[in-house]
Amino acid sequence: MIPLLPEPDLPSGAALLAEGRALARDWTLGSSAFLRHVGAASEYGFKLAQMAKSRVMQHAQIGFRDPGKSRRAYAEIWEACAAEGVTVDRYGLCLDWSMALPRAQRSKAVRGTGMILPGIEDFVRLTAAAPVAPHFGDFVLGFPAAVENTQAALAAGSTVIGNLGQYFTFRIPGHDDDIEATAQTVRALGLIAAQPVPILVQSNLDDGFAAQFTDLASCLGMVLLERHIVTSLIGPPVGHCYGHHFSDPLSRLAFQRALAQVGAAPGTMIYGNTTADRGRPAANFASLSNYLLVDAAGQIGQPTGHAINAVPVTENERIPEIDEVVEAQLFAGRMAELAPGWLPLIDPAPVDAMAARIVTGGQAFAEAALLGLARQGIDTTCPFQLLLALRRMGARRLESLFGAGQPDPEAPGGRLPVAPATILSELAEMADHALKGQSAGPALRGLRVMVATSDVHEHGKMLVEEILRRLGVTVLDGGVSTDPAILAERVRRDRPDAVAISTYNGIALRYFHALRAAGVEVPVLIGGRLNQIPEGSNSSLPVDVGDDLAQAGALVCRAAADLAPLLNALAAGAR
Ligand code: B12
């Protein structure tokens, strides 16, 4: 077996934590409009008080490229909702990809579509704009700039800092040094632990391994493992977020109950079930009600301190505008008012039965993982070693080795899940839909297509692979978050007939040009979110680059149903 941590001189977790703690002499929690407004010492304490009252809290996600627009959003969303009697308790602040790198390196970094806050004063000005709890959850912990961004978040009065989920799965193009990212993260955790009030360390499970696990018990297992690392080994409380991929109301509520049972509270927020948003706004309103109702009911019945998060119905098309965030929050406020009327209709038996399976399975996963890692020589009392070993193992290996279900070579996760995640069945349905009425020409049989993603979003890749397999095409794995130069190397090595890219981070055109520049000459099919913020622009919204891609020679795919006709045409052309 290849060792997980073969490097001879890895830093020690204890030394890194001590370095982080020492920084607290100069970096302590700054003033906060929110904490003054609610009269609390930290959001952790505030959440506990709201849980005691079974009050449903509300979370909104914001982060426009232009810091001025983000500040305006911070103030206007709160004001507009307050005027209608709805309280927005917290904002999740979406930093840009490039913010993951230290200030000195940021100008050369690949930019996504998120918010860029150049200096500490920009963090401070943002959170002072309204009495709403700031949650710096994206691109802080887990990246090379973890310490720098934690310092800025603390200075801006943020008492919830994350996102440990991203540590496990997100990649910054051109920055593959996982030792440095881990060391910075552990230092930042030391700084957090040394603060005078509890700072909740946030982890979005769906940003992490939950998007890849096939069993919800494995997701709960990660909650327990992260709590072991953050709270038992280091000290601060950890608060989890879940929800993007929890599409079925029963498992959504059962997971919330499972968190309550293992004392994983207060949590941060329950993310909107964004993967259910596929259609036009009118259809997305149905998804919005579907998850908000069950989330609000869960918090009223058995509070876990998670704020509910209404994702605007336009989010699958583009980054939502300020007034759309307001609309979504007002919708959520009304839903929380209506939820108590539904409580008597919820049959607790199936929810409790699934929650029990998730808890037992999650505990078994966490115990097996700690034991298994210790057997491989990992010091499970060292946060540095444990974090890095888990990251290097990855979701699929962790689940197949330590998952709670019975081993089954036919099952996608290598085991029969005790509480199945819904993403696989959703992708299978999407593949059925994409292939409806389509036929595979016989010429497709010999075709070899390499499939890759430019970033962490991998469902498009999984879907394309599923469709290709059903069409009888040979699938070659080009990887997830694959830099163009690396993909080009893989193309040279495996010589596919075509490459299929799924891309979402607002870099579609740049990525395609980089692929061509790196020498990829075979046809390139490209789908996902084909947009980009124009170079040099400080505007907030990305623009569609489909036409530019087509002009540059890419085969633009607006839907998975485009795949078969394009490949049939390629195969016909090759003959
Ligand atoms: C799930 C999701 C995630 C998951 C991804 C989990 C995973 N392992 O895959 C998580 C939570 C991790 C995530 C993270 C982020 N996300 Co996200 N995410 C989504 C979401 C909800 C769904 C995307 C998806 O997987 N859909 C499933 C696929 C199968 O369906 P589809 O997208 O409709 O694709 C169709 C076609 O396009 C086609 N297709 C797709 N690819 C290809 C390729 C080929 C070759 C072909 C033929 C067809 C094809 O197939 C589908 C059926 O027709 C979208 C919003 C939405 N509802 O669409 C945002 C979204 C893509 N995310 C977004 C952002 C900004 C992020 C983050 C940067 C947020 C942050 N600050 O942390 C990070 C990414 C960080 C990083 N390092 O890359 C933005 C992108 C913005 C933009 N470009 O304009 C979106 C649009 C949300 C938004 N409006 O803000 N995300």
XYZ file of C-alpha atoms and ligand atoms in Angstrom:
666
model
C 0.000 0.000 0.000
C 1.303 3.496 -0.871
C 1.722 5.456 2.399
C -0.624 8.420 2.812
C 2.028 10.702 4.293
C 5.392 9.594 2.867
C 7.139 12.962 3.410
C 9.833 12.627 6.097
C 9.677 16.115 7.658
C 6.040 17.047 7.979
C 5.253 19.930 10.323
C 3.817 19.067 13.718
C 0.199 20.007 14.441
C 1.108 21.165 17.952
C 3.786 23.564 16.662
C 1.453 24.995 14.003
C -1.322 25.512 16.567
C 1.136 27.281 18.869
C 2.181 29.591 16.018
C -1.470 30.383 15.335
C -2.240 30.961 19.005
C 0.683 33.376 19.254
C -0.880 35.513 16.517
C -3.846 36.198 18.821
C -1.665 38.744 20.642
C -2.132 41.047 17.643
C -5.325 39.689 16.087
C -8.459 39.567 18.197
C -12.120 39.863 17.393
C -13.069 43.307 16.115
C -16.201 45.287 16.678
C -19.405 43.876 15.200
C -22.639 45.695 14.316
C -24.451 42.364 14.661
C -23.155 41.430 18.120
C -23.921 44.930 19.444
C -27.411 44.783 17.958
C -28.323 41.399 19.483
C -26.340 41.896 22.703
C -24.342 38.656 22.379
C -20.634 37.878 22.719
C -20.590 35.622 19.659
C -22.958 34.115 17.108
C -22.478 30.787 18.880
C -24.130 32.183 22.033
C -26.791 33.945 19.953
C -27.662 30.685 18.203
C -27.997 28.808 21.501
C -30.411 31.497 22.742
C -32.520 31.270 19.564
C -32.571 27.460 19.781
C -33.991 27.719 23.295
C -36.868 29.756 21.821
C -37.292 27.445 18.769
C -36.941 30.541 16.616
C -36.225 29.904 12.936
C -33.183 31.955 11.863
C -32.549 33.079 8.276
C -29.359 32.992 6.182
C -28.652 34.712 2.857
C -25.636 34.208 0.616
C -24.020 37.284 -0.969
C -20.796 38.138 -2.768
C -20.676 40.345 -5.846
C -17.370 40.952 -7.601
C -17.658 44.680 -6.897
C -17.100 45.298 -3.128
C -19.302 48.430 -3.327
C -22.222 46.387 -4.613
C -21.629 43.745 -1.930
C -21.755 46.479 0.749
C -24.972 47.785 -0.730
C -26.406 44.258 -0.688
C -25.329 43.817 2.959
C -27.335 46.897 3.969
C -30.284 46.770 1.552
C -31.278 43.123 2.011
C -31.436 43.556 5.783
C -33.331 46.861 5.554
C -35.871 45.691 2.964
C -36.624 42.500 4.918
C -36.821 44.325 8.270
C -39.343 46.717 6.744
C -41.544 43.665 6.039
C -41.045 42.208 9.528
C -38.527 39.544 8.408
C -35.112 39.299 10.082
C -32.098 38.186 8.098
C -29.816 36.885 10.852
C -26.700 36.052 8.921
C -24.909 36.431 5.596
C -22.648 33.843 4.055
C -20.001 35.855 2.234
C -18.875 34.344 -1.056
C -15.248 35.257 -1.592
C -13.747 34.695 -5.005
C -11.514 31.737 -5.937
C -8.533 34.100 -6.159
C -9.052 35.151 -2.518
C -7.735 31.719 -1.513
C -4.228 32.992 -2.273
C -2.256 35.437 -0.122
C -2.593 39.114 -1.118
C 0.891 39.197 -2.609
C 0.046 36.437 -5.132
C -3.571 37.340 -5.839
C -3.137 39.581 -8.865
C -1.798 36.641 -10.906
C -4.479 34.187 -9.720
C -7.281 32.789 -11.874
C -10.449 34.664 -10.942
C -13.909 33.118 -10.606
C -17.153 35.037 -10.236
C -17.051 35.869 -6.498
C -16.230 38.851 -4.284
C -12.717 40.271 -4.096
C -11.917 42.175 -0.879
C -8.441 43.612 -1.404
C -7.654 44.788 2.138
C -8.706 44.218 5.756
C -10.520 47.550 5.707
C -12.751 46.147 2.928
C -13.785 43.234 5.161
C -14.505 45.677 8.002
C -16.528 48.113 5.866
C -18.612 45.266 4.476
C -19.719 43.800 7.804
C -20.361 47.237 9.330
C -23.065 47.876 6.713
C -25.885 46.200 8.705
C -26.465 44.319 11.984
C -26.309 40.901 10.316
C -23.871 38.173 11.429
C -20.999 37.862 8.939
C -19.973 34.329 8.097
C -16.778 34.124 6.098
C -17.329 30.619 4.827
C -15.774 30.365 1.387
C -12.064 30.295 0.559
C -10.800 31.052 4.060
C -9.875 27.862 5.975
C -8.358 25.228 3.743
C -6.256 27.425 1.481
C -2.851 29.136 1.330
C -4.413 32.427 2.563
C -6.174 30.766 5.532
C -4.281 32.761 8.173
C -4.484 36.074 6.323
C -8.205 35.729 5.644
C -8.944 34.540 9.191
C -7.181 37.644 10.537
C -9.306 39.850 8.257
C -12.539 38.008 9.136
C -11.810 38.389 12.873
C -11.005 42.081 12.428
C -14.407 42.421 10.727
C -16.146 40.926 13.788
C -16.917 37.530 12.255
C -17.493 34.801 14.851
C -18.159 32.048 12.321
C -15.270 31.151 10.025
C -14.969 28.314 7.515
C -14.977 26.370 5.384
C -13.428 23.077 6.393
C -15.561 21.225 3.820
C -13.730 23.088 1.041
C -10.374 22.083 2.536
C -11.110 18.482 1.591
C -12.123 18.982 -2.049
C -11.474 22.427 -3.537
C -8.434 23.204 -5.644
C -6.899 26.482 -6.731
C -5.477 26.266 -10.267
C -1.710 25.951 -10.194
C -1.523 25.556 -6.386
C -1.254 21.893 -5.522
C 0.796 22.112 -2.325
C -1.537 20.352 0.091
C 1.051 20.488 2.897
C 1.144 24.287 2.786
C -2.686 24.540 2.600
C -2.973 22.201 5.593
C -0.293 24.005 7.608
C -1.971 27.380 7.035
C -5.327 25.899 8.004
C -4.007 24.451 11.271
C -2.287 27.784 12.105
C -5.588 29.598 11.433
C -7.390 27.128 13.703
C -4.846 27.945 16.431
C -5.622 31.651 16.025
C -9.374 30.910 16.210
C -8.921 28.752 19.320
C -7.111 31.581 21.136
C -9.922 34.136 20.738
C -11.641 35.442 23.873
C -15.101 34.242 22.737
C -16.155 31.008 21.000
C -15.581 31.221 17.256
C -17.614 28.610 15.419
C -15.523 26.764 12.848
C -17.788 26.211 9.863
C -17.852 23.261 7.519
C -20.178 22.904 4.537
C -20.483 19.144 4.142
C -21.693 19.440 0.547
C -18.624 21.483 -0.387
C -16.642 18.611 1.064
C -17.068 14.883 0.684
C -20.894 14.848 0.975
C -21.194 15.659 -2.744
C -19.397 12.394 -3.524
C -20.542 10.009 -0.781
C -23.315 7.603 -1.715
C -24.408 7.126 1.917
C -25.709 9.820 4.293
C -24.170 7.816 7.139
C -20.733 8.638 5.694
C -21.703 12.357 5.761
C -22.541 12.095 9.450
C -19.283 10.213 9.945
C -17.429 13.263 8.562
C -19.278 15.487 11.064
C -17.938 13.303 13.865
C -14.412 13.198 12.432
C -14.307 16.985 11.946
C -15.588 17.499 15.487
C -12.841 15.197 16.734
C -10.225 17.291 14.926
C -11.572 20.785 15.683
C -13.195 20.472 19.100
C -11.513 17.496 20.776
C -7.974 18.121 19.496
C -7.970 21.928 19.178
C -10.856 23.413 21.191
C -13.309 25.600 19.245
C -16.851 24.454 18.479
C -17.570 23.273 14.946
C -20.827 24.064 13.125
C -21.925 22.179 10.042
C -23.930 23.176 7.015
C -25.622 20.670 4.702
C -28.320 20.805 2.072
C -27.249 21.399 -1.574
C -27.579 17.713 -2.425
C -30.283 16.677 0.071
C -33.162 16.558 -2.396
C -35.593 14.246 -0.709
C -37.522 15.766 2.249
C -37.419 12.563 4.295
C -33.642 12.208 4.222
C -33.249 15.979 4.691
C -35.227 15.895 7.921
C -33.695 12.588 9.019
C -30.197 14.059 8.603
C -31.176 17.090 10.705
C -32.529 14.748 13.401
C -29.323 12.699 13.240
C -27.278 15.873 13.819
C -29.498 16.700 16.809
C -28.992 13.217 18.233
C -25.204 13.389 18.110
C -25.242 16.923 19.561
C -23.870 18.526 16.393
C -25.403 21.876 17.311
C -25.545 24.753 16.868
C -25.051 24.293 13.158
C -24.519 27.187 10.784
C -27.190 26.948 8.075
C -29.090 24.408 6.035
C -28.129 25.225 2.496
C -30.863 25.447 -0.108
C -31.310 22.289 -2.160
C -29.681 24.031 -5.091
C -29.268 20.902 -7.216
C -33.083 20.786 -7.476
C -33.063 24.180 -9.233
C -32.903 23.284 -12.896
C -35.855 24.915 -14.497
C -37.353 28.357 -14.867
C -38.099 30.487 -11.788
C -41.714 29.300 -11.572
C -40.593 25.670 -11.309
C -37.800 26.564 -8.905
C -40.355 28.095 -6.517
C -41.692 24.563 -6.022
C -38.211 23.321 -5.023
C -37.823 26.331 -2.723
C -41.051 25.524 -0.843
C -40.194 21.842 -0.808
C -37.003 22.333 1.209
C -37.828 25.459 3.229
C -40.917 23.881 4.706
C -39.106 20.803 5.925
C -36.113 22.860 7.136
C -38.293 25.274 9.115
C -40.354 22.392 10.526
C -37.142 20.668 11.605
C -35.917 23.754 13.464
C -39.249 24.272 15.213
C -39.641 20.624 16.214
C -36.068 19.931 17.344
C -33.825 23.000 16.979
C -30.226 22.508 15.893
C -29.451 26.221 15.402
C -29.168 25.971 11.609
C -30.532 29.065 9.881
C -32.695 28.274 6.863
C -31.375 29.488 3.515
C -33.718 30.492 0.727
C -31.734 30.426 -2.511
C -33.208 32.808 -5.105
C -35.066 31.033 -7.913
C -32.771 32.546 -10.550
C -29.591 31.069 -9.046
C -29.285 28.244 -11.566
C -29.246 30.787 -14.395
C -26.933 33.413 -12.959
C -25.743 35.110 -9.750
C -28.934 36.528 -8.197
C -29.513 40.282 -7.955
C -30.100 42.072 -4.646
C -33.884 42.334 -5.035
C -34.075 38.608 -5.833
C -32.299 37.803 -2.569
C -34.824 40.001 -0.750
C -37.750 38.199 -2.429
C -36.329 34.815 -1.432
C -35.894 35.941 2.190
C -39.454 37.240 2.386
C -40.633 33.927 0.961
C -38.659 32.077 3.659
C -40.038 34.307 6.425
C -43.601 33.489 5.364
C -42.764 29.798 5.027
C -41.446 29.764 8.607
C -44.737 31.291 9.750
C -46.717 28.596 7.938
C -44.528 25.626 8.916
C -46.041 24.970 12.391
C -49.363 24.089 10.736
C -47.658 21.187 8.944
C -45.942 19.679 11.994
C -48.862 17.382 12.983
C -48.822 15.928 9.467
C -45.226 14.704 9.730
C -45.049 11.019 10.636
C -42.022 10.766 12.934
C -41.595 7.002 12.507
C -39.821 6.883 9.108
C -37.814 10.012 9.967
C -36.621 8.529 13.249
C -35.873 5.168 11.659
C -33.676 6.759 8.988
C -32.033 9.085 11.552
C -31.168 6.046 13.685
C -29.519 4.320 10.695
C -27.572 7.483 9.883
C -26.365 7.857 13.485
C -25.334 4.226 13.945
C -23.724 4.117 10.502
C -22.010 7.491 10.992
C -20.504 6.441 14.293
C -19.291 3.192 12.768
C -17.728 5.126 9.832
C -15.903 7.570 12.124
C -14.597 4.842 14.428
C -13.467 2.656 11.520
C -11.752 5.627 9.840
C -9.798 6.599 12.966
C -8.773 3.003 13.570
C -7.886 2.432 9.923
C -5.786 5.603 9.740
C -3.992 4.753 12.991
C -3.156 1.328 11.510
C -1.598 3.126 8.554
C 0.690 4.991 10.929
C -1.245 8.280 11.067
C -1.077 10.052 14.425
C -4.810 10.532 15.022
C -4.110 12.974 17.865
C -2.362 15.364 15.448
C -4.769 17.677 13.567
C -2.237 18.248 10.780
C -1.733 14.546 10.053
C -5.402 13.705 10.354
C -6.583 16.498 8.051
C -3.997 15.742 5.394
C -4.573 11.984 5.511
C -8.351 12.392 5.120
C -7.895 14.832 2.235
C -5.446 12.585 0.452
C -7.707 9.551 0.877
C -10.667 11.315 -0.719
C -14.369 10.580 -0.380
C -14.562 7.508 -2.575
C -11.739 5.622 -0.888
C -12.894 6.606 2.597
C -16.396 5.357 1.895
C -15.335 2.126 0.274
C -12.899 1.342 3.126
C -14.847 2.577 6.149
C -18.490 2.975 5.021
C -21.223 1.476 7.188
C -23.035 -0.484 4.448
C -22.337 -4.063 3.382
C -19.590 -4.291 0.744
C -21.028 -4.723 -2.770
C -18.761 -4.461 -5.811
C -21.747 -3.504 -7.986
C -22.688 -0.463 -5.835
C -21.241 2.907 -6.995
C -19.663 3.568 -3.563
C -18.470 -0.038 -3.202
C -21.088 -0.655 -0.482
C -24.877 -0.777 -0.142
C -25.720 2.551 1.514
C -27.664 2.415 4.809
C -29.317 5.774 3.918
C -28.775 6.409 0.176
C -27.743 9.877 -1.030
C -30.051 11.043 -3.804
C -27.558 12.520 -6.275
C -26.907 9.225 -8.099
C -30.585 8.523 -8.795
C -31.038 12.165 -9.904
C -28.162 11.844 -12.373
C -29.592 8.571 -13.705
C -32.920 10.344 -14.332
C -31.112 13.193 -16.110
C -29.326 10.647 -18.333
C -32.689 8.995 -19.207
C -34.055 12.414 -20.101
C -31.015 13.364 -22.214
C -31.197 10.156 -24.224
C -34.957 10.149 -24.784
C -35.626 9.676 -28.490
C -31.885 9.565 -29.317
C -30.156 6.678 -30.968
C -26.495 5.741 -30.833
C -25.078 5.311 -34.298
C -22.972 2.109 -34.596
C -19.895 4.257 -35.253
C -19.952 5.491 -31.634
C -18.898 2.051 -30.375
C -15.235 2.497 -31.177
C -15.061 6.120 -29.996
C -12.891 7.135 -27.004
C -13.760 10.339 -25.163
C -11.802 11.903 -22.303
C -14.024 13.669 -19.739
C -12.759 16.307 -17.292
C -13.860 19.296 -15.208
C -12.163 22.652 -14.804
C -13.235 22.953 -11.145
C -14.868 21.192 -8.223
C -18.286 20.777 -9.925
C -18.287 17.167 -11.045
C -21.943 16.202 -11.509
C -21.835 17.355 -15.140
C -18.851 15.034 -15.657
C -20.597 12.123 -13.930
C -23.662 12.691 -16.119
C -21.666 12.900 -19.351
C -19.784 9.719 -18.405
C -23.036 7.889 -17.681
C -24.475 8.929 -21.060
C -21.275 7.977 -22.904
C -21.286 4.539 -21.295
C -24.922 4.035 -22.304
C -23.966 5.046 -25.857
C -21.204 2.446 -25.882
C -18.428 5.068 -26.014
C -15.190 4.342 -24.111
C -14.758 6.853 -21.259
C -11.273 8.066 -20.320
C -10.931 9.939 -17.034
C -9.427 13.399 -17.469
C -9.922 14.217 -13.762
C -11.686 16.799 -11.626
C -10.323 20.366 -11.253
C -7.784 19.558 -13.961
C -5.552 22.404 -15.102
C -5.418 22.763 -18.926
C -1.728 21.846 -19.142
C -2.299 18.636 -17.178
C -5.320 17.729 -19.299
C -3.239 18.332 -22.417
C -0.622 15.884 -21.085
C -3.341 13.274 -20.505
C -4.643 13.820 -24.034
C -1.133 13.277 -25.448
C -0.780 10.116 -23.359
C -4.202 8.500 -24.060
C -4.952 9.957 -27.525
C -8.770 10.217 -27.219
C -10.947 10.995 -30.264
C -12.522 13.927 -28.418
C -12.445 15.723 -25.077
C -15.603 16.638 -23.103
C -15.252 19.425 -20.520
C -17.744 20.367 -17.857
C -16.972 23.826 -16.467
C -18.804 26.024 -13.948
C -16.510 28.593 -12.392
C -16.863 31.377 -14.920
C -13.658 30.551 -16.812
C -15.071 28.685 -19.845
C -13.429 30.693 -22.647
C -10.081 31.112 -20.894
C -9.982 27.389 -20.198
C -10.685 26.483 -23.827
C -8.003 28.864 -25.137
C -5.505 27.454 -22.631
C -6.300 23.910 -23.806
C -5.663 24.823 -27.426
C -2.480 26.696 -26.455
C -1.299 23.573 -24.632
C -1.610 21.622 -27.872
C -4.995 19.889 -27.625
C -6.116 19.567 -31.223
C -8.892 16.954 -30.984
C -12.522 18.196 -30.928
C -13.466 19.720 -27.568
C -17.074 19.534 -26.380
C -17.767 21.994 -23.588
C -20.794 22.383 -21.322
C -21.830 23.514 -17.848
C -21.897 27.249 -17.028
C -20.390 28.843 -20.107
C -19.759 32.323 -18.782
C -17.022 34.664 -17.633
C -16.643 38.097 -16.043
C -15.026 40.112 -18.875
C -11.258 40.695 -18.428
C -10.442 43.934 -16.637
C -14.114 44.480 -15.762
C -15.134 45.278 -12.225
C -18.761 44.571 -13.075
C -20.467 42.011 -10.922
C -22.156 39.666 -13.312
C -20.551 37.187 -15.682
C -21.601 37.194 -19.341
C -22.319 34.200 -21.578
C -19.358 33.254 -23.785
C -21.072 30.494 -25.800
C -20.768 32.365 -29.111
C -17.090 33.195 -28.537
C -16.437 29.548 -27.705
C -18.156 28.386 -30.887
C -16.205 30.937 -32.917
C -12.965 29.745 -31.368
C -13.815 26.210 -32.501
C -15.327 24.574 -29.420
C -18.381 22.324 -29.695
C -20.739 24.156 -27.375
C -23.166 21.964 -25.409
C -26.106 23.684 -23.773
C -27.609 20.423 -22.560
C -26.577 16.820 -22.066
C -28.953 15.932 -24.913
C -26.471 17.678 -27.284
C -23.884 14.988 -26.639
C -25.169 12.111 -28.794
C -25.901 14.182 -31.955
C -22.491 15.898 -31.748
C -20.659 12.603 -31.320
C -22.666 10.996 -34.124
C -21.651 13.899 -36.365
C -17.996 13.555 -35.301
C -18.035 9.820 -35.958
C -19.665 10.360 -39.359
C -17.054 13.023 -40.200
C -14.209 10.693 -39.201
C -15.485 8.017 -41.627
C -23.950 21.449 -7.039
C -23.277 22.809 -7.104
C -22.123 22.963 -6.356
C -21.487 21.844 -5.549
C -20.623 20.952 -6.478
C -20.484 19.528 -5.946
C -19.787 18.588 -6.868
N -18.858 17.812 -6.340
O -20.066 18.533 -8.052
C -20.659 22.665 -4.520
C -21.534 22.936 -3.318
C -19.355 22.034 -4.059
C -20.448 23.958 -5.293
C -19.395 24.826 -5.064
C -19.248 26.050 -5.706
N -20.092 26.629 -6.568
Co -21.602 25.698 -7.292
N -23.206 25.034 -7.924
C -23.813 23.888 -7.873
C -25.181 23.903 -8.592
C -26.244 23.975 -7.513
C -25.466 22.713 -9.515
C -24.423 22.434 -10.580
C -24.537 20.990 -11.005
O -23.745 20.144 -10.635
N -25.584 20.635 -11.760
C -25.832 19.264 -12.244
C -25.573 19.211 -13.741
C -25.544 17.770 -14.169
O -26.697 19.881 -14.345
P -26.557 21.308 -15.078
O -25.561 22.131 -14.371
O -27.916 21.840 -15.268
O -25.916 20.885 -16.485
C -26.714 20.556 -17.616
C -25.985 20.931 -18.871
O -25.248 22.120 -18.719
C -25.191 19.718 -19.195
N -23.753 19.718 -19.007
C -23.003 20.096 -17.969
N -21.718 19.941 -18.254
C -21.633 19.411 -19.500
C -20.538 19.038 -20.269
C -20.762 18.487 -21.541
C -19.606 18.066 -22.376
C -22.093 18.298 -22.027
C -22.347 17.672 -23.322
C -23.169 18.710 -21.232
C -22.928 19.251 -19.990
O -25.711 18.638 -18.432
C -26.824 19.045 -17.645
C -28.117 18.514 -18.211
O -28.414 19.058 -19.459
C -25.099 25.246 -9.438
C -26.425 26.031 -9.535
C -27.448 25.288 -10.375
N -28.589 24.999 -9.821
O -27.154 24.973 -11.540
C -24.047 26.049 -8.673
C -23.039 26.967 -9.427
C -22.553 26.235 -10.647
N -21.961 27.151 -8.469
C -21.459 28.320 -8.528
C -20.399 28.786 -7.688
C -20.048 30.254 -7.791
C -19.740 27.923 -6.817
C -18.581 28.282 -5.887
C -17.480 29.138 -6.499
C -19.211 28.941 -4.663
C -18.246 29.309 -3.574
N -17.974 30.564 -3.431
O -17.797 28.474 -2.871
C -18.056 26.878 -5.500
C -16.971 26.351 -6.463
C -15.591 26.453 -5.932
C -14.523 25.833 -6.800
N -13.343 25.732 -6.309
O -14.701 25.455 -7.924
C -22.144 29.189 -9.554
C -21.323 29.460 -10.821
C -21.458 30.922 -11.190
C -21.221 31.233 -12.603
N -20.271 30.636 -13.306
O -21.906 32.104 -13.076
C -23.488 28.464 -9.757
C -24.126 28.616 -11.131
C -24.458 28.987 -8.676
C -24.662 30.499 -8.816
N -25.587 30.982 -9.592
O -23.968 31.252 -8.170
N -21.390 24.124 -6.217
